[in-house]
XYZ file of N, CA and C in Angstrom:
414
model
N 0.846 -1.179 0.000
C 0.000 0.000 0.000
C 0.891 1.242 0.000
N 0.638 2.141 -0.891
C 1.385 3.394 -0.987
C 0.829 4.394 0.025
N 1.713 4.907 0.874
C 1.313 5.872 1.901
C 2.222 7.085 1.800
N 1.629 8.248 1.582
C 2.404 9.482 1.537
C 2.773 9.904 2.964
N 3.693 10.851 3.057
C 4.096 11.367 4.365
C 2.896 11.910 5.131
N 2.099 12.753 4.491
C 0.953 13.355 5.174
C -0.065 12.308 5.604
N -0.289 11.288 4.761
C -1.199 10.206 5.139
C -0.654 9.453 6.353
N 0.655 9.210 6.359
C 1.288 8.518 7.480
C 1.022 9.255 8.789
N 1.273 10.556 8.803
C 1.029 11.353 10.012
C -0.440 11.267 10.403
N -1.328 11.364 9.426
C -2.767 11.264 9.699
C -3.161 9.907 10.252
N -2.572 8.837 9.739
C -2.882 7.483 10.230
C -2.413 7.305 11.681
N -1.270 7.870 12.003
C -0.795 7.801 13.393
C -1.803 8.498 14.307
N -2.234 9.692 13.916
C -3.207 10.439 14.718
C -4.529 9.681 14.831
N -5.000 9.141 13.722
C -6.271 8.406 13.719
C -6.176 7.138 14.564
N -5.048 6.453 14.505
C -4.868 5.241 15.298
C -4.898 5.522 16.790
N -4.238 6.586 17.203
C -4.254 6.963 18.611
C -5.678 7.306 19.061
N -6.394 8.052 18.232
C -7.768 8.433 18.569
C -8.675 7.205 18.627
N -8.510 6.287 17.685
C -9.358 5.094 17.637
C -9.208 4.235 18.891
N -8.024 4.213 19.457
C -7.787 3.414 20.648
C -7.838 4.232 21.935
N -8.197 5.503 21.814
C -8.333 6.356 22.987
C -7.024 6.575 23.728
N -5.925 6.617 22.990
C -4.619 6.821 23.610
C -4.320 8.314 23.660
N -4.140 8.824 24.858
C -3.816 10.236 25.046
C -2.317 10.414 24.823
N -1.971 11.047 23.730
C -0.555 11.217 23.386
C -0.359 12.519 22.632
N 0.850 13.036 22.749
C 1.248 14.206 21.980
C 2.068 13.721 20.797
N 1.868 14.354 19.665
C 2.608 14.005 18.456
C 3.507 15.174 18.082
N 4.756 14.845 17.830
C 5.723 15.830 17.346
C 6.207 15.347 15.988
N 6.225 16.245 15.021
C 6.660 15.901 13.670
C 7.999 16.566 13.383
N 8.949 15.748 12.979
C 10.263 16.228 12.540
C 10.364 15.920 11.058
N 10.294 16.960 10.228
C 10.324 16.821 8.766
C 11.533 17.608 8.270
N 12.695 16.948 8.168
C 13.901 17.685 7.780
C 13.822 18.219 6.352
N 14.359 19.401 6.178
C 14.390 20.044 4.859
C 15.782 19.977 4.237
N 16.799 19.753 5.082
C 18.179 19.769 4.589
C 19.057 18.978 5.555
N 20.343 18.930 5.242
C 21.288 18.230 6.118
C 22.234 19.218 6.803
N 21.711 20.383 7.105
C 22.500 21.430 7.757
C 22.903 20.994 9.169
N 23.915 21.631 9.732
C 24.299 21.324 11.117
C 23.135 21.475 12.108
N 22.277 22.456 11.892
C 21.124 22.647 12.779
C 20.152 21.471 12.682
N 19.935 20.968 11.478
C 19.041 19.819 11.291
C 19.638 18.566 11.916
N 20.934 18.348 11.719
C 21.612 17.193 12.321
C 21.525 17.280 13.843
N 21.744 18.467 14.395
C 21.668 18.659 15.841
C 20.262 18.359 16.352
N 19.240 18.818 15.632
C 17.853 18.557 16.039
C 17.549 17.066 15.990
N 18.016 16.374 14.947
C 17.808 14.927 14.842
C 18.451 14.220 16.034
N 19.680 14.569 16.339
C 20.391 13.922 17.450
C 19.711 14.216 18.785
N 19.188 15.416 18.939
C 18.465 15.780 20.154
C 17.205 14.913 20.303
N 16.486 14.738 19.214
C 15.269 13.925 19.212
C 15.589 12.466 19.531
N 16.629 11.931 18.906
C 17.034 10.543 19.148
C 17.501 10.339 20.590
N 18.277 11.274 21.108
C 18.782 11.179 22.480
C 17.639 11.266 23.481
N 16.715 12.168 23.256
C 15.557 12.327 24.132
C 14.722 11.050 24.152
N 14.519 10.454 23.003
C 13.761 9.209 22.911
C 14.453 8.091 23.672
N 15.756 8.013 23.554
C 16.521 6.962 24.218
C 16.414 7.078 25.741
N 16.227 8.288 26.233
C 16.176 8.522 27.678
C 14.780 8.305 28.270
N 13.782 8.065 27.428
C 12.403 7.971 27.902
C 11.770 6.633 27.550
N 10.863 6.187 28.426
C 10.070 4.996 28.113
C 8.624 5.387 27.816
N 8.381 6.666 27.568
C 7.025 7.177 27.344
C 6.776 7.614 25.907
N 7.730 7.339 25.020
C 7.540 7.766 23.632
C 8.105 6.730 22.671
N 7.735 6.902 21.422
C 8.229 6.057 20.341
C 8.485 6.955 19.141
N 9.519 6.615 18.377
C 9.818 7.329 17.145
C 9.521 6.406 15.971
N 8.712 6.899 15.048
C 8.393 6.177 13.820
C 9.019 6.955 12.673
N 9.828 6.287 11.861
C 10.554 6.985 10.807
C 10.041 6.572 9.428
N 9.849 7.567 8.587
C 9.432 7.407 7.189
C 10.675 7.759 6.382
N 11.204 6.791 5.633
C 12.506 6.970 4.998
C 12.614 6.155 3.721
N 13.611 6.460 2.904
C 13.894 5.685 1.710
C 14.706 4.458 2.139
N 14.096 3.300 2.051
C 14.727 2.079 2.531
C 16.021 1.761 1.792
N 16.070 2.086 0.508
C 17.257 1.782 -0.286
C 18.508 2.475 0.207
N 18.376 3.650 0.776
C 19.538 4.367 1.289
C 20.195 3.569 2.418
N 19.381 2.904 3.233
C 19.922 2.157 4.368
C 20.234 0.696 4.052
N 19.493 0.099 3.121
C 19.667 -1.338 2.871
C 20.247 -1.659 1.501
N 20.246 -0.689 0.593
C 20.697 -0.961 -0.772
C 19.660 -1.711 -1.586
N 18.469 -1.840 -1.066
C 17.408 -2.605 -1.715
C 16.359 -1.647 -2.280
N 15.134 -1.854 -1.946
C 13.971 -1.070 -2.398
C 14.255 0.425 -2.328
N 14.087 1.099 -3.453
C 14.306 2.544 -3.530
C 12.961 3.237 -3.456
N 12.467 3.397 -2.244
C 11.188 4.043 -2.060
C 10.859 4.186 -0.590
N 9.766 4.900 -0.287
C 9.385 5.158 1.098
C 9.075 3.885 1.875
N 9.466 3.907 3.137
C 9.300 2.775 4.044
C 9.095 3.356 5.440
N 8.400 2.633 6.296
C 8.123 3.100 7.656
C 8.539 2.016 8.643
N 9.262 2.400 9.671
C 9.649 1.471 10.738
C 9.888 2.261 12.025
N 9.782 1.585 13.165
C 10.124 2.256 14.428
C 11.628 2.282 14.659
N 12.046 3.250 15.431
C 13.434 3.331 15.878
C 13.492 2.643 17.235
N 14.388 1.678 17.351
C 14.464 0.882 18.573
C 15.439 1.448 19.598
N 16.514 2.081 19.135
C 17.531 2.574 20.077
C 18.427 3.584 19.378
N 19.150 4.334 20.200
C 20.134 5.281 19.688
C 21.370 5.236 20.569
N 22.517 5.046 19.940
C 23.814 5.075 20.619
C 24.433 6.430 20.295
N 24.309 7.373 21.241
C 24.763 8.741 20.979
C 26.285 8.841 20.872
N 27.015 7.953 21.540
C 28.474 7.994 21.442
C 28.952 7.577 20.051
N 28.351 6.542 19.514
C 28.713 6.051 18.177
C 27.880 6.723 17.079
N 26.849 7.465 17.517
C 25.919 8.139 16.589
C 25.289 7.136 15.622
N 24.773 6.041 16.232
C 24.135 4.980 15.463
C 22.698 4.799 15.930
N 21.828 4.529 14.965
C 20.402 4.349 15.201
C 20.055 2.895 14.880
N 19.295 2.254 15.777
C 18.834 0.891 15.537
C 17.433 0.953 14.945
N 17.317 0.496 13.701
C 16.031 0.478 12.997
C 15.395 -0.891 13.214
N 14.195 -0.897 13.738
C 13.448 -2.134 13.946
C 12.578 -2.342 12.707
N 13.214 -2.767 11.628
C 12.536 -2.842 10.331
C 11.326 -3.759 10.392
N 10.204 -3.283 9.896
C 8.972 -4.068 9.900
C 8.947 -5.112 8.783
N 9.860 -5.003 7.837
C 9.952 -5.964 6.739
C 10.753 -7.186 7.216
N 10.170 -7.924 8.166
C 10.876 -9.008 8.839
C 11.162 -10.207 7.934
N 10.510 -10.307 6.801
C 10.822 -11.405 5.877
C 12.247 -11.265 5.345
N 12.717 -10.018 5.219
C 14.023 -9.772 4.615
C 15.047 -9.170 5.556
N 14.598 -8.499 6.618
C 15.535 -7.758 7.458
C 15.356 -8.047 8.940
N 16.477 -8.234 9.612
C 16.485 -8.217 11.060
C 16.775 -6.758 11.438
N 16.591 -6.376 12.701
C 16.932 -4.995 13.061
C 18.379 -4.678 12.665
N 18.605 -3.460 12.202
C 19.942 -3.077 11.750
C 20.300 -1.684 12.240
N 21.613 -1.466 12.366
C 22.151 -0.177 12.784
C 22.492 0.680 11.571
N 22.296 1.965 11.716
C 22.665 2.950 10.695
C 23.269 4.148 11.408
N 24.151 4.843 10.733
C 24.611 6.109 11.309
C 23.442 7.098 11.283
N 23.457 8.046 12.200
C 22.380 9.036 12.198
C 22.449 9.914 10.947
N 23.660 10.158 10.426
C 23.799 10.919 9.178
C 23.141 10.197 8.002
N 23.322 8.879 7.957
C 22.737 8.095 6.861
C 21.217 8.033 6.997
N 20.732 7.960 8.236
C 19.283 7.994 8.440
C 18.715 9.316 7.941
N 19.407 10.408 8.237
C 18.959 11.713 7.745
C 18.939 11.722 6.218
N 19.970 11.180 5.597
C 20.005 11.103 4.126
C 18.826 10.284 3.600
N 18.462 9.223 4.311
C 17.336 8.379 3.892
C 16.005 9.120 4.013
N 15.909 10.017 4.995
C 14.682 10.807 5.135
C 14.602 11.902 4.077
N 15.746 12.385 3.635
C 15.778 13.486 2.662
C 15.661 13.025 1.212
N 15.949 11.769 0.930
C 15.930 11.290 -0.459
C 14.490 11.235 -0.988
N 14.217 11.947 -2.073
C 12.872 11.908 -2.650
C 12.604 10.562 -3.338
N 11.372 10.106 -3.244
C 10.978 8.890 -3.947
C 11.124 9.126 -5.450
N 11.560 8.103 -6.187
C 11.784 8.235 -7.629
C 10.518 8.617 -8.402
N 10.703 9.173 -9.607
C 9.565 9.628 -10.427
C 8.590 8.518 -10.824
N 9.036 7.267 -10.818
C 8.157 6.172 -11.239
C 7.306 5.622 -10.092
N 7.248 6.326 -8.968
C 6.540 5.840 -7.785
C 5.087 6.310 -7.705
N 4.552 6.855 -8.788
C 3.156 7.284 -8.775
C 2.887 8.347 -7.731
N 1.912 8.102 -6.862
C 1.512 9.068 -5.844
C 2.661 9.362 -4.865
N 3.623 8.461 -4.768
C 4.745 8.663 -3.844
C 5.884 9.471 -4.455
N 5.806 9.734 -5.750
C 6.857 10.482 -6.445
C 7.233 11.750 -5.675
N 8.526 11.871 -5.383
C 9.027 13.071 -4.722
C 8.856 13.111 -3.211
N 8.179 12.117 -2.650
C 7.956 12.111 -1.198
C 9.282 11.997 -0.447
N 9.439 12.787 0.564
C 10.576 12.677 1.478
C 10.020 12.328 2.849
N 10.903 11.966 3.752
C 10.435 11.446 5.025
C 10.660 12.346 6.215
N 10.616 11.703 7.353
C 10.779 12.380 8.622
C 10.491 11.419 9.752
N 10.334 11.978 10.919
C 10.065 11.189 12.124
C 8.803 11.717 12.791
N 7.973 10.790 13.231
C 6.823 11.129 14.057
C 7.124 10.590 15.451
N 7.145 11.489 16.409
C 7.348 11.105 17.813
C 5.992 11.079 18.490
N 5.666 9.942 19.086
C 4.424 9.789 19.819
C 4.790 9.670 21.303
N 4.374 10.623 22.092
C 4.665 10.642 23.527
C 3.363 10.458 24.300
N 3.255 9.348 25.002
C 2.067 9.067 25.773
C 2.009 10.026 26.956
N 0.842 10.609 27.155
C 0.671 11.540 28.280
C 0.583 10.759 29.588
N 1.097 11.340 30.618
C 1.053 10.716 31.942
C -0.369 10.631 32.421
N -0.718 9.533 33.056
C -2.075 9.361 33.588
C -2.161 9.768 35.049
N -1.093 10.311 35.571
C -1.077 10.723 36.983
C -1.730 12.060 37.163
């Protein structure tokens, strides 16, 4: 199923509402690979690693990270090693991939790569991260 970036964000919101999950959504949609963007990505990854109340879902070009499918893909981020600047992708395509590590720079490149022109509705789509933070029930 082809899912655009905007549809992905909408599906996350709709899913939370359907299950009555009180959560805040933060969208990180990088426009470039500037030092400020890299710093923001690392801040988001580090913050996620320090919390058990949120999840990061990444929309990215899978081919940049795996050398395979050149098009948009969605998977959760499982961990971040800030010292090595590596991100653990918990790829949902379990038939072909076990979880794998990527540099944070390469993950950013995968989010910035536009989907190829032959991708129909996905043509030109770039990615980002949706952070879902469950609100405290206290």
